[in-house]
CSV table of C-alpha atoms in Angstrom, one decimal:
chain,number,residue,atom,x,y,z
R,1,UNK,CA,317.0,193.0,-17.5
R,2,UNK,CA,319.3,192.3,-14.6
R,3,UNK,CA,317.9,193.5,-11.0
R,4,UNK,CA,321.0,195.2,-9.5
R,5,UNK,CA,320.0,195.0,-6.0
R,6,UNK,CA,318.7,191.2,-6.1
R,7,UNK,CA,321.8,190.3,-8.1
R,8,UNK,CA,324.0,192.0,-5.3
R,9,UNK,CA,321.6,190.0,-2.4
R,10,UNK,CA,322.8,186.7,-4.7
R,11,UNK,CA,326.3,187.6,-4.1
R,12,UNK,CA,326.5,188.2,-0.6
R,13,UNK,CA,324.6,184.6,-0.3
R,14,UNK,CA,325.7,182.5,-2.6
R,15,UNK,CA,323.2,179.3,-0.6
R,16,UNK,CA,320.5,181.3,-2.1
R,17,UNK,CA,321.4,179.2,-5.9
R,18,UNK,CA,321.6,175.8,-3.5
R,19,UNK,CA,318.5,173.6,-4.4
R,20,UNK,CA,316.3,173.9,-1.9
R,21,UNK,CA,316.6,170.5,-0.8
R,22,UNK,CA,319.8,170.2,0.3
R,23,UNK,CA,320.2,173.8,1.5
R,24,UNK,CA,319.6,174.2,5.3
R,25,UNK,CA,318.0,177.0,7.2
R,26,UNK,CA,320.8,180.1,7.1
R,27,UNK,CA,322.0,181.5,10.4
R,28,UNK,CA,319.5,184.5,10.4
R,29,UNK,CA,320.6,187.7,12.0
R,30,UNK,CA,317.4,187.8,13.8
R,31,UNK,CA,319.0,184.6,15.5
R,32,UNK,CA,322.4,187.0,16.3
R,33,UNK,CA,320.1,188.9,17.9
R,34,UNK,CA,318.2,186.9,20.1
R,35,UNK,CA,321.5,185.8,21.2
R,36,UNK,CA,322.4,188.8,22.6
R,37,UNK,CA,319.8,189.3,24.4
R,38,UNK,CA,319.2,186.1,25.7
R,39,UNK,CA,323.0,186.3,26.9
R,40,UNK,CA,322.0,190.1,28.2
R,41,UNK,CA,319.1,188.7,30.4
R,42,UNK,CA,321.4,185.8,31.6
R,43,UNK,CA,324.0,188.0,32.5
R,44,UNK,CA,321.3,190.6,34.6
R,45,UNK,CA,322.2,193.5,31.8
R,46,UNK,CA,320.5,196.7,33.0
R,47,UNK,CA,319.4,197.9,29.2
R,48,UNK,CA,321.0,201.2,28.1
R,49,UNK,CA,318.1,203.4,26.2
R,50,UNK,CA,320.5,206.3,25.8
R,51,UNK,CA,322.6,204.2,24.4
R,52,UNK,CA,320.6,202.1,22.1
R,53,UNK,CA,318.8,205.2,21.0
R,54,UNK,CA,322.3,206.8,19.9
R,55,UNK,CA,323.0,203.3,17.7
R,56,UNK,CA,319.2,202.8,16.4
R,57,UNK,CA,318.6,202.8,13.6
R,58,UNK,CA,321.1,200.1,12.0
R,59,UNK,CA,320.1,197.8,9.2
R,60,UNK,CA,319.7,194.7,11.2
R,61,UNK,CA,317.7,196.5,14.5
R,62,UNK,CA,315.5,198.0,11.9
R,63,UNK,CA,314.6,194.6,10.6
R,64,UNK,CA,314.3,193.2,14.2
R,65,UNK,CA,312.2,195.8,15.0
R,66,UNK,CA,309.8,195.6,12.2
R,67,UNK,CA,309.5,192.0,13.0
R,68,UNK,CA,308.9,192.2,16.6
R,69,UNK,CA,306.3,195.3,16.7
R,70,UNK,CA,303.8,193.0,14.7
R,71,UNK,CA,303.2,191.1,18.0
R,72,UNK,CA,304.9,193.2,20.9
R,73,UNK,CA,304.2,196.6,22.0
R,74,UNK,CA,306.5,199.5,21.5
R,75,UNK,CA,307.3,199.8,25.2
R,76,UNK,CA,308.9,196.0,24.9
R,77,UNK,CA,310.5,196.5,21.4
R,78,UNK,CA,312.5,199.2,22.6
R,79,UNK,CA,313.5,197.0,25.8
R,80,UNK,CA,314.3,193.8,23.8
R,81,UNK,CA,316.3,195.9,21.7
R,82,UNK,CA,317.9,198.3,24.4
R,83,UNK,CA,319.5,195.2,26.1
R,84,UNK,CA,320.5,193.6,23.0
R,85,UNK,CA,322.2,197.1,22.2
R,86,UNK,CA,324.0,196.9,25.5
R,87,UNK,CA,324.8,193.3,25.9
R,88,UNK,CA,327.1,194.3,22.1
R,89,UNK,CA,328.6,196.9,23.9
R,90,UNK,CA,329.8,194.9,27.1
R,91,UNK,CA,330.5,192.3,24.6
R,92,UNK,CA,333.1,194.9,22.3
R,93,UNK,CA,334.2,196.0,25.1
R,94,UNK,CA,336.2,192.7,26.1
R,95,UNK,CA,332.9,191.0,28.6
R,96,UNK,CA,333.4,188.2,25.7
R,97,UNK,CA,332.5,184.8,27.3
R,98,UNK,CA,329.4,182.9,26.3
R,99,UNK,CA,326.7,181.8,27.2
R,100,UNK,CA,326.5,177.9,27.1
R,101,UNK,CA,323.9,176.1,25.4
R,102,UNK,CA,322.4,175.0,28.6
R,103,UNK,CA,322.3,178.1,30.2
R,104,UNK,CA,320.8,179.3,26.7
R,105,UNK,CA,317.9,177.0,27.2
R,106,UNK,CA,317.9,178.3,30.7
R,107,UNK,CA,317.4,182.0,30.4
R,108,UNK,CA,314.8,181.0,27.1
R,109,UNK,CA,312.6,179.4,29.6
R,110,UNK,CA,312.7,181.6,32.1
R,111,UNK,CA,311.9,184.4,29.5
R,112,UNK,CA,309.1,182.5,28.3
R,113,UNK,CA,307.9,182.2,32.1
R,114,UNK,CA,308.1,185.6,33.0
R,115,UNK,CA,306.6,187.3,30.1
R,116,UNK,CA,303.7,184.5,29.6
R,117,UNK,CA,302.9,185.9,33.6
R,118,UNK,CA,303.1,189.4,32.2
R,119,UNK,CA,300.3,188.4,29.7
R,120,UNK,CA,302.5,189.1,26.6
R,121,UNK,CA,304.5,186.1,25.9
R,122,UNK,CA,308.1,186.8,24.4
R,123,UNK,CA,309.9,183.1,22.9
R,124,UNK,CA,313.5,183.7,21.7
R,125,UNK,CA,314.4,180.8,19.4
R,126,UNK,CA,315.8,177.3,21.3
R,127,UNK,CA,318.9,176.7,21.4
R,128,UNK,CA,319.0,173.8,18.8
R,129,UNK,CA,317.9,176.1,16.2
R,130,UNK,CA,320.3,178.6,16.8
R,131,UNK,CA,323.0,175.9,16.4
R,132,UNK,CA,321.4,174.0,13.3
R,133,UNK,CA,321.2,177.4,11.8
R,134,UNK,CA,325.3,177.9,11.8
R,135,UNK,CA,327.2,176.7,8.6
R,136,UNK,CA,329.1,174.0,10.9
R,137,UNK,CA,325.9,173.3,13.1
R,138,UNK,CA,328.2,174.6,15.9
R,139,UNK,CA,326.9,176.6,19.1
R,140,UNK,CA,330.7,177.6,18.8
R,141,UNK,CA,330.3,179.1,15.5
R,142,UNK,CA,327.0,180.7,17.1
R,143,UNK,CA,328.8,182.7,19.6
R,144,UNK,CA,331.7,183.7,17.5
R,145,UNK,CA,328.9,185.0,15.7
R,146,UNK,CA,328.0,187.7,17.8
R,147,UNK,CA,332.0,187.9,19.4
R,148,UNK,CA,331.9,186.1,22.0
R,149,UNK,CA,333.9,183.0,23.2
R,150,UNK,CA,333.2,179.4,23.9
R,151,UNK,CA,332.2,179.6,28.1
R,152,UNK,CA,334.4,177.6,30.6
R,153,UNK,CA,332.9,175.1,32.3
R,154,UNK,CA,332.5,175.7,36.2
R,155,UNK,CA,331.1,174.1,39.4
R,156,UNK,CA,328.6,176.6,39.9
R,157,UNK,CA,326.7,177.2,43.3
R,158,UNK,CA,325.8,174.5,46.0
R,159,UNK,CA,322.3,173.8,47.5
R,160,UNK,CA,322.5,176.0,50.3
R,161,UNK,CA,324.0,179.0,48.0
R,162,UNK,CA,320.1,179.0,46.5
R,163,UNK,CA,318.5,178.6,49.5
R,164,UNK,CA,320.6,181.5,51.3
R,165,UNK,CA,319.9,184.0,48.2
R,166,UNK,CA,316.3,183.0,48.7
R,167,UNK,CA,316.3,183.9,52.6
R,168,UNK,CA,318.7,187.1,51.9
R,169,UNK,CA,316.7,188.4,49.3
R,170,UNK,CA,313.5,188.1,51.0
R,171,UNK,CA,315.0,189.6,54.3
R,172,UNK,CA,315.2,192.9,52.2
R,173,UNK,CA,311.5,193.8,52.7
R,174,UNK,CA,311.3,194.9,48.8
R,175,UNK,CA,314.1,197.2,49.1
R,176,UNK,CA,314.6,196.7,45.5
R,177,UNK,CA,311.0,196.5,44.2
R,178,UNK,CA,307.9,194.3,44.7
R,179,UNK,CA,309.1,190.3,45.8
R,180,UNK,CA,306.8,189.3,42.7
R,181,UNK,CA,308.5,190.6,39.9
R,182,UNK,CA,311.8,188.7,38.8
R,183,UNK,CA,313.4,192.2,38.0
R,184,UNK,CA,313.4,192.9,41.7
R,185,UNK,CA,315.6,190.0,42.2
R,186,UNK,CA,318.0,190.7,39.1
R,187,UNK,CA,318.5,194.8,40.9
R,188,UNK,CA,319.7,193.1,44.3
R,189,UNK,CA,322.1,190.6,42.6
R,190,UNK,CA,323.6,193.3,41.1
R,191,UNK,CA,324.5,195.1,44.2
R,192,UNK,CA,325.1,191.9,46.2
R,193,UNK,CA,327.6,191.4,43.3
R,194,UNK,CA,329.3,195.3,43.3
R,195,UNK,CA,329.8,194.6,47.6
R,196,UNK,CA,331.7,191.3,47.0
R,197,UNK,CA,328.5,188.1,47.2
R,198,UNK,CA,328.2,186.1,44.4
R,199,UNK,CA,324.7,185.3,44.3
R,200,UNK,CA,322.7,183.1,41.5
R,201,UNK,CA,321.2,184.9,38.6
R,202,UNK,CA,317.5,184.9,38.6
R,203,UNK,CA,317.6,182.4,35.8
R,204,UNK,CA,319.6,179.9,38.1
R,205,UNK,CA,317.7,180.4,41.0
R,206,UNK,CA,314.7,179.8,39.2
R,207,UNK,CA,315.4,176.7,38.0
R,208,UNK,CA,316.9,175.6,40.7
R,209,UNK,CA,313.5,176.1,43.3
R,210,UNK,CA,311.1,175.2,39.4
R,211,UNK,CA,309.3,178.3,39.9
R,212,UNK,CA,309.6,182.0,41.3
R,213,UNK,CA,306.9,181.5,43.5
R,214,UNK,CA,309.2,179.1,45.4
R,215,UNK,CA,311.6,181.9,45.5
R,216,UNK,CA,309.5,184.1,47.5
R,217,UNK,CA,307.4,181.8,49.2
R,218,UNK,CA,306.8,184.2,52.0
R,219,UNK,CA,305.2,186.5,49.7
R,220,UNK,CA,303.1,184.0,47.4
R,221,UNK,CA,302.7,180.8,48.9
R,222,UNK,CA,302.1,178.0,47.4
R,223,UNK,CA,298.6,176.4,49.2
R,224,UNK,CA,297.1,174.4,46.8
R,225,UNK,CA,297.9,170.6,46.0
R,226,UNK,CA,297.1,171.4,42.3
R,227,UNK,CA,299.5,174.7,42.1
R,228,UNK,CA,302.2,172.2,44.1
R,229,UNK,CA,301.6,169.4,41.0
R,230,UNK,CA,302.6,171.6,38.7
R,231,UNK,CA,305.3,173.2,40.1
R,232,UNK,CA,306.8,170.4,41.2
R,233,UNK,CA,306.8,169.0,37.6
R,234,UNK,CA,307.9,171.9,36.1
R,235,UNK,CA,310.8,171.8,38.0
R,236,UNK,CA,311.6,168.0,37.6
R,237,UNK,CA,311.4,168.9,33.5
R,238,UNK,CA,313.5,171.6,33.8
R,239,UNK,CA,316.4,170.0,36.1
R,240,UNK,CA,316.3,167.1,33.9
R,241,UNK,CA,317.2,169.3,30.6
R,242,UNK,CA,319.9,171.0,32.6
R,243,UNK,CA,321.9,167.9,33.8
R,244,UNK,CA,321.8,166.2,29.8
R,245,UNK,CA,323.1,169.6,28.7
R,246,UNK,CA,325.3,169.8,31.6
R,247,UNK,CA,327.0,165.8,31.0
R,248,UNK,CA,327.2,166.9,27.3
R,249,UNK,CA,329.5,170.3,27.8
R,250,UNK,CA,331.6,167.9,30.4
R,251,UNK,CA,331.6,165.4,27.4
R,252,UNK,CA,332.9,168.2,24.6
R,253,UNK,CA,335.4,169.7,27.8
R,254,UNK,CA,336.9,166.1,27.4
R,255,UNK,CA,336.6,165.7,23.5
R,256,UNK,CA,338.1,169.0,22.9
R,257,UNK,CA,341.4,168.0,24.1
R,258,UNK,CA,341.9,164.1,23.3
R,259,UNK,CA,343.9,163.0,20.3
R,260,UNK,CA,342.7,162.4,17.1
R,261,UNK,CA,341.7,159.0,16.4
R,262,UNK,CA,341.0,158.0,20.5
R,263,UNK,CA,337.8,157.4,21.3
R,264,UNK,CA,335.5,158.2,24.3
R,265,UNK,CA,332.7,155.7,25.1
R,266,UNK,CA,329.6,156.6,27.2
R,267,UNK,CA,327.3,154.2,29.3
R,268,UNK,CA,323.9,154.5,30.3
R,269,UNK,CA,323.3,152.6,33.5
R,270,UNK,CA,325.6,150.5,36.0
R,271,UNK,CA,324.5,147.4,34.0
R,272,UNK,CA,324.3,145.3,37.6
R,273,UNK,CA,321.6,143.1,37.2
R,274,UNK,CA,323.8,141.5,34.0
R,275,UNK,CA,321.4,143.1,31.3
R,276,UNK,CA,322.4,145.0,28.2
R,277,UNK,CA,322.1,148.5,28.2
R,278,UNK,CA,322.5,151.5,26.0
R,279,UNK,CA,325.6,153.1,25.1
R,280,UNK,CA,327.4,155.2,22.7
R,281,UNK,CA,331.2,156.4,21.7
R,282,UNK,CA,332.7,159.5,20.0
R,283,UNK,CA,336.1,159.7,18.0
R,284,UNK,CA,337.7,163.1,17.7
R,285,UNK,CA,339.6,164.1,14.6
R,286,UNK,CA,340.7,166.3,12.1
R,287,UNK,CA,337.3,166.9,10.0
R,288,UNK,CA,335.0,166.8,13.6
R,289,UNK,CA,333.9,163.7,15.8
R,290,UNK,CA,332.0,160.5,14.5
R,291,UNK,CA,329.5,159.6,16.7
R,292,UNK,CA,328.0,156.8,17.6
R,293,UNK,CA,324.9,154.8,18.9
R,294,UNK,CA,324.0,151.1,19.6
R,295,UNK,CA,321.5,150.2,17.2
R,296,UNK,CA,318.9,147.0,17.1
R,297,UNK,CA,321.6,144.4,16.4
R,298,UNK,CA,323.6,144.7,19.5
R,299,UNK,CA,320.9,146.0,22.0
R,300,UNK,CA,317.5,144.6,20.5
R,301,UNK,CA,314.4,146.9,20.8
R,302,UNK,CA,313.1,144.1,23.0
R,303,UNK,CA,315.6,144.6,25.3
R,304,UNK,CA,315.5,148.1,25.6
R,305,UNK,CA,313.3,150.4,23.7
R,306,UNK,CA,314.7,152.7,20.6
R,307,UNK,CA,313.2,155.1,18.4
R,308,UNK,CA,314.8,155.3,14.9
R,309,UNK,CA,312.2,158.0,13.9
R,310,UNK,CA,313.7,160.2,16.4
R,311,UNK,CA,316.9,159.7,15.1
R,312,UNK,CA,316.7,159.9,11.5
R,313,UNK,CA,315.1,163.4,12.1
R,314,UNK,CA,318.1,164.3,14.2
R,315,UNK,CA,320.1,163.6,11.1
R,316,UNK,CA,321.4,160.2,11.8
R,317,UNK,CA,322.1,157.6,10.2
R,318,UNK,CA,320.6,154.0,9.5
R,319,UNK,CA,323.4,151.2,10.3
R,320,UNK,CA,324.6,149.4,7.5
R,321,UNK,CA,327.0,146.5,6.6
R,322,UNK,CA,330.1,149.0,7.2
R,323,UNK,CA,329.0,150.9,9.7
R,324,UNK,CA,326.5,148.5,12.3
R,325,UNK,CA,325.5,151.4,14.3
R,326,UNK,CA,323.4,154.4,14.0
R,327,UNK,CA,326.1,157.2,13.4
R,328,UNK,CA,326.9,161.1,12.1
R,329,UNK,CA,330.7,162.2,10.9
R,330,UNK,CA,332.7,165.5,11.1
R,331,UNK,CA,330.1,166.8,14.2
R,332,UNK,CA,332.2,169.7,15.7
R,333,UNK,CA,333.8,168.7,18.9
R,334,UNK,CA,332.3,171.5,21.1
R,335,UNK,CA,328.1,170.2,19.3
R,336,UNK,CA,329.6,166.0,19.8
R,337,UNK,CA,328.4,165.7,23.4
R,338,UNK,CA,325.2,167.6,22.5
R,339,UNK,CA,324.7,165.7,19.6
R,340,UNK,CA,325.2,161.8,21.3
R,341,UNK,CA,323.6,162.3,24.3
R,342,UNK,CA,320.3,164.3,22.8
R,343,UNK,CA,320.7,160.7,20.5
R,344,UNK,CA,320.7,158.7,23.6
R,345,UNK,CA,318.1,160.6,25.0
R,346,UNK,CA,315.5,160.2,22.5
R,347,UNK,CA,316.4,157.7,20.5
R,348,UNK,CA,317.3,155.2,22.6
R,349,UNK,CA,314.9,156.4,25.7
R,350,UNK,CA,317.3,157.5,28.0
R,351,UNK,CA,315.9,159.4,30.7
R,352,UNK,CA,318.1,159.7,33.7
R,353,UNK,CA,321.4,161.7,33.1
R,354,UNK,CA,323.0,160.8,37.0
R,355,UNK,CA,322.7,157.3,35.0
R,356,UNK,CA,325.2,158.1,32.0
R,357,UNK,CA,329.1,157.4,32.7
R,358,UNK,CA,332.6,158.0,30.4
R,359,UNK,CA,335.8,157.9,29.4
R,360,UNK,CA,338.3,157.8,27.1
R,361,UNK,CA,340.0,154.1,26.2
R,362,UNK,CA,337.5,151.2,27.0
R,363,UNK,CA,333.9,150.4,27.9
R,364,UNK,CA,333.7,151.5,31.4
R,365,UNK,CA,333.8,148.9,33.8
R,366,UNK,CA,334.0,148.2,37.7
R,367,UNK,CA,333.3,151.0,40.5
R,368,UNK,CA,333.0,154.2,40.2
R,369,UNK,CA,335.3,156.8,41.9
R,370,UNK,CA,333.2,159.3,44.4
R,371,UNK,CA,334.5,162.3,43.4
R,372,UNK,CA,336.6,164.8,42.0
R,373,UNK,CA,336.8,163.6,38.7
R,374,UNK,CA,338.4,166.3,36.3
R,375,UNK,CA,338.7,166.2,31.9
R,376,UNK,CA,342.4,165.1,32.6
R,377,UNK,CA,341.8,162.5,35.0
R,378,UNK,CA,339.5,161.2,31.9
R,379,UNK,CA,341.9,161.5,29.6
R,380,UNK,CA,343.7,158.9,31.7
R,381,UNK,CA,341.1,156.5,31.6
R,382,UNK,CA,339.1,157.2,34.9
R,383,UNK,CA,335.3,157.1,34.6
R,384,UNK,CA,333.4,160.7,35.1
R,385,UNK,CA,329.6,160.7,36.1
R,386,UNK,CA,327.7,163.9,36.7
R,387,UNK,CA,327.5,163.0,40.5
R,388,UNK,CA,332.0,163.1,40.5
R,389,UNK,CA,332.7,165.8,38.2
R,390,UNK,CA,334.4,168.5,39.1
């Protein structure tokens, strides 16, 4: 006997008859939905109940829901899914743009933060697996997903924007709620926004002080050595993760509009004291970019270390007598900088991002200019650093 409703299940996913082996993980729609409201919280979403009430129950929310309410309670179900609810409707009705994948990782961790403080931790999937879980392996495909668009790449806020939001937002006496909880913050952004002030999102600002105790110092201060430690790390790790992520989208800005069959090269340190160092190159084309990365026989592991564990579980692979190199073919060109420089980073123990330079043409070589260095004038040749982009 045939099982009608497995045999339909079959159909709609045909990977189900893969062998195992060589199937990947599917894009689940749990993952669609953790996009939204990741993208919700980043944006400062106030959730809709009336809203999400009067689309509740669909097939996929259901499912969500059912997953979710075996470790959350109701009260938080019904907010996680009220602002993924709303977050579809901005999104359908034409509030389309992304989120990138390093604000992604940005809002996840402050997520994590701010419900692990709440005592009931909520962890939205990383970023990686969202994109590993798309048929192309493309945080592209990922958005699209869900109907939204590829973000832009933009300058964001100076230094003294942060530590003016910081001072403004305290000088309101919690106006908008108690200083301690992040929500506060999000409800005066919004009406800073509505008057005209373009403030950080509480994501943003907290990564840029580490923690949201440095946010509202004046409320919570931060006395002990220890508490500073730990802080103070905290923030190092996290504004570390956000300048690779933010060198790779500058990368994929470039990659996305050079001509098939040029090439972009990327090197890690200024090299001055004569020694080898690490590098890498990506060539655009038709089918995606090939990528890739100096292996033992041109930068021995005695000169600088690598780790080709790393990198054959990031799907690389091993240099042969064609192709001397560690490399990956037909990446998409929006993943290609993600894909190099997370190679770079942990396969070749790269740690410093302000370290990493490229352009398109040749090995980069002589000064470097001090700034205002944009993806055309890389086109041209001109070498682009974090510290010059803009």
């Amino acid at each position: 006997m045939i099982d009608i409703d497995i045999a339909a299940e079959l159909l709609k996913s045909p990977d189900l008859l893969i062998d195992p082996v060589l199937r990947r993980r599917p894009f689940m729609v749990t993952d669609m939905m953790w996009l939204r409201y990741v993208t919700g919280y980043h944006r400062g979403i106030a959730p809709n109940y009336e809203l999400a009430l009067g689309k509740v129950p669909l097939p996929e929310i259901h499912g969500f829901r059912m997953i979710l309410s075996e470790a959350l309670p109701r009260q938080q179900v019904g907010q996680i899914i009220a602002l993924i609810e709303t977050t579809a409707e901005a999104v359908d009705a034409g509030d389309d743009e992304g989120i990138s994948f390093s604000e992604y990782q940005e809002a996840r961790e402050a997520i994590i933060r701010k419900t692990s403080g709440e005592g009931i931790p909520l962890s939205p999937p990383p970023a990686e697996r969202i994109r590993e879980g798309t048929t192309g392996r493309s945080w592209h495909l990922a958005l699209e997903s869900v109907g939204m668009k590829f973000p832009a790449v933009n300058g964001g806020f100076a230094a003294a924007d942060y530590e003016d939001a910081s001072q403004a937002y305290r000088a309101t006496g919690g106006l908008f709620g108690s200083p301690k909880d992040v929500d506060s913050y999000d409800s005066w952004m919004i009406a800073e926004v509505a008057m005209g002030r373009d403030r950080p999102s509480a994501v943003a600002i907290g990564r840029h002080f580490g923690a949201w105790e440095s946010v509202i110092g004046a409320c919570v201060p931060l006395e002990e050595d220890e508490l500073r430690g730990i802080v103070s790390h905290l923030r190092t790790e996290a504004a570390a993760d956000y300048a690779w992520a933010r060198a790779a989208e500058l990368i994929s800005e470039v990659l996305r509009t050079m001509p098939w069959n040029s090439f972009l090269s990327i090197q890690y340190g200024a090299g001055a004291d004569g020694g080898p160092q690490p590098y890498a190159q990506i060539t655009p084309g038709p089918d995606g970019a090939w990528c890739e990365i100096v292996s033992e026989e041109f930068l021995q592991a005695d000169d600088w270390p690598i780790y080709p564990e790393h990198l054959l579980q990031n799907g690389w692979s091993k240099p042969d007598v064609e192709v001397p190199n560690w490399y990956k073919e037909a990446v998409p060109l929006d993943d290609a900088g993600h894909v190099t420089l997370e190679g770079l980073r942990t396969g070749r123990s790269c740690h410093d991002a302000d370290e990493l330079r490229w352009h398109t043409g040749s090995f980069p070589s002589g000064t470097n200019p001090d700034g205002g260095v944009t993806a055309a004038d890389v086109l041209g040749g001109t070498v682009q650093t974090l510290r010059n982009a803009s």
